[in-house]
Amino acid sequence: MTWPSDKLLIQVLDDSTEPAIREMVELECSRWAAKGVFIRYENRRNRSGYKAGAMRDGLRKPYVRDCDLVAVFDADFQPDADFLLRTVPLLQADPTLALVQARWRFVNADECLLTRIQEMSLDYHFLVEQEVGSNCHAFFGFNGTAGVWRLRALEDAGGWKERTTVEDMDLAVRASLRGWRFVYAGHVAVRNELPSTLRAYRYQQHRWSCGPANLFRKMFREVLASARVSPWKKLHLLYAFFFVRKVVAHLVTFVFYCVVIPACVLAGGDVRLPKYVALYVPAVITLLNAACTPRSWHLLIFWILFENVMSMHRSKATVIGLLEASRANEWVVTEKLGKTATVVVVDKKQQHVTRKKTSGGGSGVHMAEMVLGACLLYCAVYDIAFGRDHFYIYLLLQSAAAFIVGFGYVGT
């Protein structure tokens, strides 16, 4: 990091419970400290609050009191040396600015088809959703890493809270309700890794879908009652940011592609889907989403089919979050690199930790996808025999995608 050494503090927050891991991390920190770097290794003996708890405890250390800003990086992120030189001036120039969020750049995007598909989805998120939120509303969801916060704004918002599995988004919404503004620095990219196994990706998507829906449930009245933000910004937060993007998007995708179209086939001539509903509108939306990653346009069909299968899990997670059901507070941490990964499953309410070993190859049969594939295949055969709208072309492809995912032939 290019920055005056007397004004830079590196804090390594480690909640790992493996003695070997702790020893390696502490040794690495000692090596940098011997070079004159102001670095502190913090390992908690309890896991209270998990990531939010670790961040909160880290900022309470006496040696942090003189700091004005905090840059946050997850362990797999690799910022360039000039990261602070390109982000901190934005905060210095505008005292009403609370957060500068950088873009993610993926070092393993070409590892497999799964990582290429993730790159397409995340490129749209950063180049469209974050950019538009920054320019139009001075608000967007903090991505939890590769960002620089003003500590005064963080404290004003109430600090880190562990009431949901998306503590980063929770903090961003609370800071916005206090009148703070955010800026997305799309010209600053930070290298990081994408999960390359199906199991890791499914756990991640559960948290990313369940957490926002649960936060929407908990903050709905708080947003409405806020006196510091305009009605227009409240509408953006509740309708565009939460309801449409975090709830409706998942449910509509699954219901339309995996329920409505098959149901219309089975209903025969009694129900007809107009072509603009079944084909034109979804095609336009998909092309706009894929426009951010031109190098992967040839994977468009694979992307659509895979996203439709994953919409089943995202919809389930969204409903769990809205109802605050049993898995609403489940936290999963997984390695992103290596042939064998350790998945840590945490129930935040019961403070219970279990460990599972996952292999990088085929991960067994996933019954939900198999059942979905069988249902879609039945509808395709029925359409071939009795239909008139040629939906069987889509249904055969979608059922094949569901079976491929069901057998675990996705990812490394």
XYZ file of C-alpha atoms in Angstrom:
412
model
C 0.000 0.000 0.000
C 1.421 3.324 -1.097
C 0.686 5.570 1.865
C 2.704 7.359 4.572
C 3.802 4.631 6.968
C 3.012 6.728 10.064
C -0.599 7.097 8.900
C -1.289 3.490 7.925
C -2.454 0.787 10.320
C -3.019 -2.777 9.101
C -5.389 -4.820 11.253
C -5.784 -8.535 10.565
C -9.049 -9.847 12.062
C -8.931 -13.621 12.370
C -11.828 -15.660 13.758
C -10.388 -19.009 12.716
C -10.506 -21.812 15.266
C -7.761 -23.960 13.712
C -4.488 -23.545 15.681
C -2.392 -24.165 12.555
C -4.201 -21.419 10.655
C -3.833 -18.954 13.526
C -0.124 -19.731 13.801
C 0.477 -19.162 10.077
C -1.422 -15.869 10.010
C 0.268 -14.577 13.148
C 3.680 -15.532 11.778
C 2.988 -13.640 8.558
C 1.921 -10.560 10.519
C 5.097 -10.761 12.605
C 7.146 -10.896 9.416
C 5.612 -7.635 8.179
C 5.938 -6.010 11.609
C 9.674 -6.782 11.525
C 9.852 -4.709 8.332
C 8.465 -1.688 10.157
C 4.836 -1.998 9.112
C 2.295 -0.993 11.784
C 0.309 -4.242 11.744
C -1.786 -5.868 14.448
C -3.055 -9.448 14.543
C -6.373 -9.881 16.366
C -7.773 -13.342 17.066
C -10.966 -13.651 19.095
C -11.479 -16.615 21.395
C -15.209 -16.466 20.741
C -17.105 -16.043 17.467
C -19.827 -13.723 18.740
C -21.342 -11.780 15.841
C -19.004 -13.424 13.317
C -17.848 -10.945 10.660
C -19.839 -8.035 12.098
C -18.600 -8.893 15.582
C -14.991 -9.119 14.430
C -15.215 -5.748 12.680
C -16.900 -4.141 15.679
C -14.340 -5.498 18.155
C -11.458 -4.519 15.897
C -12.576 -0.898 15.710
C -12.833 -0.718 19.511
C -9.102 -1.317 20.018
C -7.329 1.646 21.707
C -4.798 2.015 18.887
C -7.627 2.641 16.365
C -8.941 5.768 18.086
C -6.811 8.162 16.054
C -7.919 6.722 12.697
C -10.389 8.611 10.492
C -10.957 6.052 7.732
C -11.107 2.269 7.450
C -10.549 0.270 4.255
C -12.130 -3.199 4.373
C -10.859 -6.231 2.443
C -11.904 -9.858 2.681
C -9.017 -12.315 2.855
C -9.078 -13.240 -0.853
C -8.972 -9.615 -2.082
C -5.766 -8.206 -3.547
C -5.815 -4.387 -3.809
C -3.282 -2.592 -5.965
C -0.620 -0.472 -4.264
C -2.348 2.787 -5.274
C -5.793 1.810 -3.926
C -5.780 4.377 -1.115
C -4.320 7.079 -3.380
C -7.308 6.654 -5.722
C -10.098 6.384 -3.131
C -9.199 8.463 -0.062
C -9.099 11.828 -1.958
C -12.798 11.378 -2.738
C -13.577 11.232 0.983
C -11.263 14.142 1.734
C -12.977 16.330 -0.868
C -16.525 15.750 0.404
C -17.218 15.675 4.175
C -20.755 14.327 3.568
C -19.346 11.215 1.916
C -19.393 8.057 4.049
C -18.250 5.325 1.662
C -16.199 4.827 -1.479
C -16.861 1.417 -3.021
C -14.448 -0.043 -5.588
C -15.247 -2.552 -8.330
C -14.331 -6.244 -8.171
C -12.090 -7.847 -10.789
C -12.002 -11.630 -10.896
C -8.688 -13.438 -11.141
C -10.238 -16.858 -11.801
C -13.096 -15.895 -14.130
C -11.752 -18.290 -16.790
C -11.440 -21.251 -14.417
C -14.700 -22.908 -15.503
C -18.144 -22.184 -16.921
C -19.513 -21.509 -13.438
C -17.049 -18.678 -12.840
C -17.716 -17.211 -16.305
C -21.441 -17.130 -15.528
C -20.788 -15.443 -12.186
C -18.649 -12.850 -13.921
C -21.558 -11.957 -16.223
C -23.957 -11.471 -13.309
C -21.526 -9.498 -11.141
C -20.349 -7.277 -14.008
C -23.959 -6.154 -14.465
C -24.273 -5.568 -10.723
C -21.249 -3.289 -10.595
C -21.465 -1.557 -13.976
C -25.222 -0.896 -13.822
C -26.771 -1.329 -10.375
C -23.932 0.210 -8.334
C -23.193 2.913 -10.907
C -26.842 3.985 -11.194
C -27.364 3.945 -7.435
C -24.288 6.100 -6.933
C -25.111 8.663 -9.622
C -28.864 8.942 -9.067
C -29.342 8.459 -5.338
C -25.859 8.579 -3.732
C -26.799 5.186 -2.290
C -26.104 1.522 -3.052
C -25.493 -1.611 -1.052
C -21.998 -1.863 0.407
C -20.414 -5.020 -0.985
C -18.735 -5.846 2.323
C -15.206 -5.506 0.963
C -13.041 -3.336 -1.327
C -14.500 -0.179 0.207
C -13.322 2.733 2.370
C -15.564 3.999 5.174
C -15.406 7.236 7.128
C -15.322 6.067 10.746
C -17.449 8.976 11.926
C -20.212 7.917 9.525
C -19.883 4.293 10.561
C -20.272 5.219 14.225
C -23.132 7.616 13.469
C -25.019 4.764 11.783
C -24.718 2.586 14.887
C -21.699 0.523 13.880
C -21.633 -3.112 12.805
C -24.675 -5.244 13.701
C -25.129 -8.997 13.335
C -28.938 -9.131 13.167
C -28.843 -10.471 9.583
C -26.359 -12.334 7.376
C -25.789 -9.166 5.296
C -24.201 -6.923 7.903
C -22.585 -4.866 5.134
C -25.933 -3.975 3.506
C -27.446 -3.334 6.933
C -24.724 -0.797 7.718
C -25.122 0.915 4.343
C -28.890 1.348 4.724
C -28.564 2.720 8.253
C -25.857 5.188 7.181
C -28.010 6.346 4.275
C -30.950 6.964 6.624
C -28.654 9.206 8.669
C -28.094 11.381 5.599
C -24.658 10.107 4.508
C -23.801 9.753 0.829
C -21.921 7.007 -1.066
C -19.777 7.026 -4.201
C -19.029 4.070 -6.441
C -15.493 4.284 -7.875
C -15.832 2.046 -10.922
C -12.397 3.061 -12.185
C -10.763 1.352 -9.184
C -10.743 -2.442 -9.494
C -9.671 -4.898 -6.793
C -8.692 -8.459 -7.680
C -10.512 -11.313 -5.960
C -11.652 -14.895 -6.472
C -15.013 -16.382 -7.418
C -16.271 -19.629 -5.857
C -15.609 -22.377 -8.382
C -17.592 -25.267 -6.858
C -21.355 -25.662 -7.045
C -21.700 -26.316 -3.320
C -19.837 -23.125 -2.406
C -21.835 -21.114 -4.928
C -25.181 -22.430 -3.663
C -24.328 -21.548 -0.063
C -23.225 -18.085 -1.147
C -26.401 -17.475 -3.151
C -28.550 -18.601 -0.221
C -26.958 -15.954 1.991
C -27.070 -13.263 -0.704
C -30.794 -13.922 -1.300
C -31.984 -14.669 2.228
C -30.108 -11.844 3.974
C -31.506 -8.888 1.979
C -35.068 -10.227 2.236
C -34.652 -10.590 6.004
C -33.188 -7.079 6.242
C -36.141 -5.736 4.217
C -38.486 -7.255 6.781
C -36.587 -5.725 9.700
C -35.975 -2.234 8.268
C -39.248 -1.516 6.433
C -40.748 0.613 9.209
C -37.399 2.184 10.049
C -37.022 3.438 6.482
C -40.581 4.799 6.418
C -40.087 6.636 9.711
C -36.738 8.204 8.769
C -36.859 12.007 8.792
C -33.479 12.663 7.190
C -34.119 11.260 3.709
C -36.547 12.425 1.047
C -39.686 10.490 0.039
C -38.015 9.838 -3.338
C -35.054 8.152 -1.679
C -37.370 6.137 0.584
C -39.205 4.943 -2.524
C -35.903 3.960 -4.115
C -34.815 2.057 -1.001
C -38.045 0.183 -0.356
C -39.308 -0.378 -3.880
C -36.352 -0.439 -6.288
C -33.522 -1.576 -4.025
C -35.296 -4.048 -1.742
C -38.672 -5.108 -3.159
C -37.868 -5.344 -6.867
C -34.198 -6.360 -6.859
C -34.015 -8.443 -3.668
C -37.457 -10.066 -3.580
C -39.484 -9.858 -6.799
C -36.595 -10.537 -9.194
C -35.915 -13.990 -7.743
C -39.554 -15.005 -7.356
C -40.642 -13.818 -10.817
C -37.759 -15.588 -12.559
C -38.568 -18.932 -10.962
C -42.351 -18.653 -11.198
C -42.371 -17.534 -14.830
C -39.750 -19.851 -16.327
C -40.268 -22.922 -14.150
C -43.973 -22.726 -13.237
C -45.999 -20.505 -15.597
C -44.590 -21.772 -18.901
C -44.878 -25.474 -17.943
C -48.397 -24.827 -16.583
C -49.458 -23.193 -19.858
C -48.211 -26.254 -21.736
C -50.225 -28.607 -19.557
C -53.297 -26.363 -19.841
C -53.282 -26.877 -23.607
C -55.263 -24.356 -25.620
C -57.097 -22.987 -22.561
C -54.208 -20.658 -21.672
C -51.996 -18.951 -24.252
C -48.893 -16.909 -23.528
C -48.432 -13.945 -25.901
C -45.088 -14.037 -27.696
C -43.993 -10.704 -26.258
C -44.483 -12.118 -22.727
C -42.846 -15.473 -23.367
C -40.025 -14.364 -25.661
C -39.496 -10.712 -26.524
C -39.513 -9.017 -23.114
C -37.326 -11.679 -21.389
C -34.924 -11.620 -24.352
C -34.489 -7.836 -24.163
C -33.933 -7.931 -20.402
C -31.382 -10.735 -20.743
C -29.460 -8.980 -23.514
C -29.263 -5.793 -21.455
C -27.918 -7.758 -18.485
C -25.309 -9.517 -20.629
C -24.170 -6.329 -22.372
C -21.697 -5.618 -19.556
C -19.584 -8.697 -20.399
C -19.154 -8.760 -24.206
C -16.498 -11.494 -24.082
C -19.103 -13.962 -22.762
C -21.980 -13.270 -25.156
C -21.525 -16.711 -26.691
C -22.416 -18.200 -23.284
C -25.753 -16.389 -23.142
C -27.923 -19.503 -23.498
C -25.976 -21.395 -20.815
C -26.232 -18.369 -18.519
C -30.024 -18.094 -18.911
C -30.621 -21.783 -18.289
C -28.317 -21.927 -15.259
C -29.797 -18.760 -13.730
C -33.299 -20.210 -14.100
C -32.240 -23.309 -12.169
C -30.573 -21.203 -9.465
C -33.716 -19.047 -9.203
C -35.349 -21.996 -7.423
C -32.795 -21.755 -4.594
C -32.860 -17.956 -4.552
C -36.662 -17.946 -4.316
C -36.573 -20.428 -1.450
C -33.937 -18.339 0.352
C -35.962 -15.157 -0.210
C -39.069 -16.699 1.339
C -36.986 -17.974 4.283
C -35.654 -14.467 4.824
C -39.070 -12.814 4.609
C -40.590 -15.290 7.058
C -37.401 -15.429 9.177
C -37.560 -19.212 9.106
C -35.032 -21.715 10.447
C -32.191 -21.002 7.989
C -32.589 -17.210 7.977
C -29.568 -16.714 10.249
C -27.330 -19.398 8.795
C -23.858 -18.113 7.981
C -21.616 -20.061 5.624
C -17.937 -19.399 5.010
C -16.122 -21.378 2.322
C -12.705 -21.411 0.708
C -12.663 -20.257 -2.883
C -9.527 -22.016 -4.083
C -8.221 -25.582 -3.876
C -9.346 -29.129 -4.663
C -10.819 -29.568 -1.195
C -12.632 -26.849 0.735
C -13.858 -26.622 4.288
C -17.349 -25.194 4.586
C -18.167 -23.666 7.951
C -21.914 -23.550 8.644
C -22.927 -21.199 11.425
C -26.349 -20.677 12.997
C -26.093 -17.114 14.274
C -28.931 -17.447 16.761
C -27.645 -20.590 18.462
C -23.941 -19.707 18.010
C -23.434 -23.241 16.702
C -20.651 -24.171 14.308
C -20.431 -27.319 12.199
C -17.826 -28.198 9.609
C -18.289 -30.044 6.352
C -15.726 -31.248 3.836
C -16.491 -30.603 0.196
C -14.604 -31.869 -2.805
C -14.096 -29.961 -5.999
C -15.498 -32.638 -8.302
C -19.022 -34.016 -8.592
C -20.817 -33.329 -5.331
C -23.498 -36.006 -5.431
C -27.079 -35.817 -6.607
C -29.171 -32.742 -5.799
C -32.746 -33.936 -5.564
C -34.440 -30.545 -5.943
C -32.829 -29.989 -9.345
C -33.565 -33.576 -10.372
C -37.255 -33.186 -9.555
C -37.353 -29.862 -11.414
C -35.675 -31.452 -14.438
C -38.122 -34.370 -14.436
C -41.135 -32.056 -14.295
C -39.835 -29.882 -17.127
C -39.019 -32.964 -19.215
C -42.560 -34.280 -18.748
C -43.970 -30.924 -19.870
C -41.655 -30.935 -22.905
C -42.839 -34.389 -23.978
C -46.458 -33.343 -23.428
C -45.910 -30.241 -25.592
C -44.358 -32.337 -28.376
C -47.416 -34.599 -28.367
C -50.209 -32.064 -27.882
C -48.822 -28.510 -27.996
C -48.811 -25.879 -30.713
C -46.441 -23.146 -29.435
C -43.142 -25.086 -29.588
C -42.392 -24.494 -25.908
C -40.787 -27.923 -25.872
C -37.598 -26.418 -27.343
C -37.100 -24.308 -24.240
C -38.377 -26.991 -21.865
C -35.968 -29.634 -23.189
C -33.012 -27.271 -22.807
C -34.111 -26.150 -19.339
C -34.688 -29.715 -18.147
C -31.228 -30.679 -19.411
C -29.720 -27.781 -17.452
C -31.569 -28.873 -14.310
C -30.297 -32.453 -14.689
C -26.704 -31.244 -15.245
C -26.856 -29.186 -12.069
C -28.666 -32.010 -10.285
C -25.866 -34.470 -11.031
C -23.266 -31.923 -9.889
C -21.549 -31.441 -13.218
C -21.085 -27.715 -12.692
C -17.937 -25.997 -11.486
C -14.463 -27.432 -10.939
